[in-house]
Amino acid sequence: MKKKEKKPEFEKYEYSAAAVDLVIFAIINGELNTLLIKMKYKPFQGELALPGGRIRVYESVDECAKREIKEKVGINNIYVEQLYSFGDIKRDPSIRIISISYLALIDNTDNIKLKTTEKYEEICWMPVNKVHKLAYDHNEILKYALSRLKSKLIYTNIVCNLLPKKFSLSEMQRVHEIILDRKLDKRNFRKKVFSLDLIKEAGREEGVPHRPSKLYSFKTKKLMIVEMF
Amino acid sequence: MKKKEKKPEFEKYEYSAAAVDLVIFAIINGELNTLLIKMKYKPFQGELALPGGRIRVYESVDECAKREIKEKVGINNIYVEQLYSFGDIKRDPSIRIISISYLALIDNTDNIKLKTTEKYEEICWMPVNKVHKLAYDHNEILKYALSRLKSKLIYTNIVCNLLPKKFSLSEMQRVHEIILDRKLDKRNFRKKVFSLDLIKEAGREEGVPHRPSKLYSFKTKKLMIVEMF
DNA sequence: ACAAAAGTGTTCAGGCTACACCCATGG
DNA sequence: CCATGGGTGTAGCCTGAACACTTTTGT
């Protein structure tokens, strides 16, 4: 008997499997990076993919995303936001599985130890614009995540989740420029940021071979709608 | 043995059930309405809820949304957009089920025959601001849909999906005012709409006891990002 | 002629853009 | 004293907001 699309009534309502896929962004060496895993088993053996995993019966979808992040990068309390659900039948060639994608942001990767599990061959950061073909429909998910990040950068204070506690305005501007992929005017940037009243002074830089910058921190990291650019 | 949260390892990866819930909006009698069903069986017997249904194994999530719409209102080819996935464990008290919510817009309800199925007691339109307690987490879903509609009204041409083929600018302004729930200035509205170059003339109104308005139609119904207000 | 809704311009204020030089520090 | 990045102000333009009267039709 040849394998084909099954459509018998009795399994019409069969449960769908659901999973979470993560787009975890961080700024590393002046580039926007995302976390990827290298797959160990077929059908995508050796290919890169977004980290993720099946949703368990005793956890909510949000909890699943947070657990997966904890498992992969070992931290809690980072910014996490649901993106979109991808539900094509054959997005996973082996079984029918719906993917609920999440965006997460990490402000500092220095203390992060990436944890390979037995299911993956490798886990690593990769600059977003060096990413080529990913497994499944993960290119589409990554693209979606990036466009969400860009727009939220423009109309919210989400950038606070990509900056350390204390930062200079040049640093902040650099993050914007990296993600939006265009130059911004320094004076206009500063004027705008100050006018939004989101940050407060937090000391000065030290030991740099040039005029030290003032440091700032966000008054709050709560996500707020503010017209930035 | 008392019922409690189960968490045995062997069913850690048990499939989650997934369903689609629909927020179908239409303007009726100068109000924003949404389609609701009255539930026939427990645990929400007699309560109102959003229409929806389980995702079948042989259909994508998007296809499921479209099928459900076809079943309830008998039409295809309307605007449909995925909203958000709601995944709390106990959002359905009986079984664990993830809901992927969709927004749909209907431009004209005159020729629509609502179809009750055996599973529902009733199906009806209800003005959004007369909706009280709904079953499940459906108030939250409705609220999310409304906020998405409001923001897309501001930064896209989505309004074209709530207007008939030919419409006057006053009609269009009325739709904006109904949904945004605030008055707009007539001259500024017209100036803005014309400047966007989205519509073309399409005749005149006839047989009204006052100066007939020019009618317009959209050059395209493709969703476009345009700063409207 | 009247009731009802359609249609039409101008002014003002605030925000966005473009742009170039001096400052503070370490080496 | 030099190299490096930090920090600052202004002028023109464009856009959004406020605002009231005339026009066209049916009755």
PDB file of C-alpha atoms in Angstrom, chain A residues 61-62 80-85 100-102 148, chain B residues 19 21 81-87 98-103 140-141 144-145 148:
ATOM      1  CA  VAL A  61       2.567  27.415  26.036  1.00  0.00           C
ATOM      2  CA  ASP A  62       4.290  30.413  27.617  1.00  0.00           C
ATOM      3  CA  VAL A  80       9.904  36.744  25.892  1.00  0.00           C
ATOM      4  CA  GLU A  81       7.048  37.375  23.519  1.00  0.00           C
ATOM      5  CA  GLN A  82       4.885  35.079  21.447  1.00  0.00           C
ATOM      6  CA  LEU A  83       5.166  35.667  17.718  1.00  0.00           C
ATOM      7  CA  TYR A  84       2.981  33.551  15.493  1.00  0.00           C
ATOM      8  CA  SER A  85       1.806  30.005  14.986  1.00  0.00           C
ATOM      9  CA  ILE A 100       4.101  28.361  18.156  1.00  0.00           C
ATOM     10  CA  SER A 101       7.058  30.694  17.787  1.00  0.00           C
ATOM     11  CA  TYR A 102       8.516  32.983  20.408  1.00  0.00           C
ATOM     12  CA  ARG A 148       8.676  42.022  14.645  1.00  0.00           C
TER      13      ARG A 148
ATOM     14  CA  ALA B  19      -8.361  24.465  17.909  1.00  0.00           C
ATOM     15  CA  ASP B  21     -11.319  30.374  17.526  1.00  0.00           C
ATOM     16  CA  GLU B  81      -5.658  36.980   9.718  1.00  0.00           C
ATOM     17  CA  GLN B  82      -4.144  34.944  12.505  1.00  0.00           C
ATOM     18  CA  LEU B  83      -4.083  36.736  15.834  1.00  0.00           C
ATOM     19  CA  TYR B  84      -2.486  34.902  18.719  1.00  0.00           C
ATOM     20  CA  SER B  85      -2.342  31.510  20.359  1.00  0.00           C
ATOM     21  CA  PHE B  86      -3.785  31.066  23.793  1.00  0.00           C
ATOM     22  CA  GLY B  87      -2.224  28.199  25.669  1.00  0.00           C
ATOM     23  CA  ILE B  98      -4.513  25.281  22.637  1.00  0.00           C
ATOM     24  CA  SER B  99      -6.510  27.920  20.824  1.00  0.00           C
ATOM     25  CA  ILE B 100      -5.155  29.682  17.760  1.00  0.00           C
ATOM     26  CA  SER B 101      -7.309  32.735  17.251  1.00  0.00           C
ATOM     27  CA  TYR B 102      -8.175  34.404  13.974  1.00  0.00           C
ATOM     28  CA  LEU B 103      -9.650  37.703  12.977  1.00  0.00           C
ATOM     29  CA  GLU B 140      -9.531  37.977  26.257  1.00  0.00           C
ATOM     30  CA  ILE B 141      -9.444  36.812  22.652  1.00  0.00           C
ATOM     31  CA  TYR B 144      -7.072  41.130  21.567  1.00  0.00           C
ATOM     32  CA  ALA B 145      -8.892  41.052  18.225  1.00  0.00           C
ATOM     33  CA  ARG B 148      -5.497  44.448  16.574  1.00  0.00           C
TER      34      ARG B 148
END
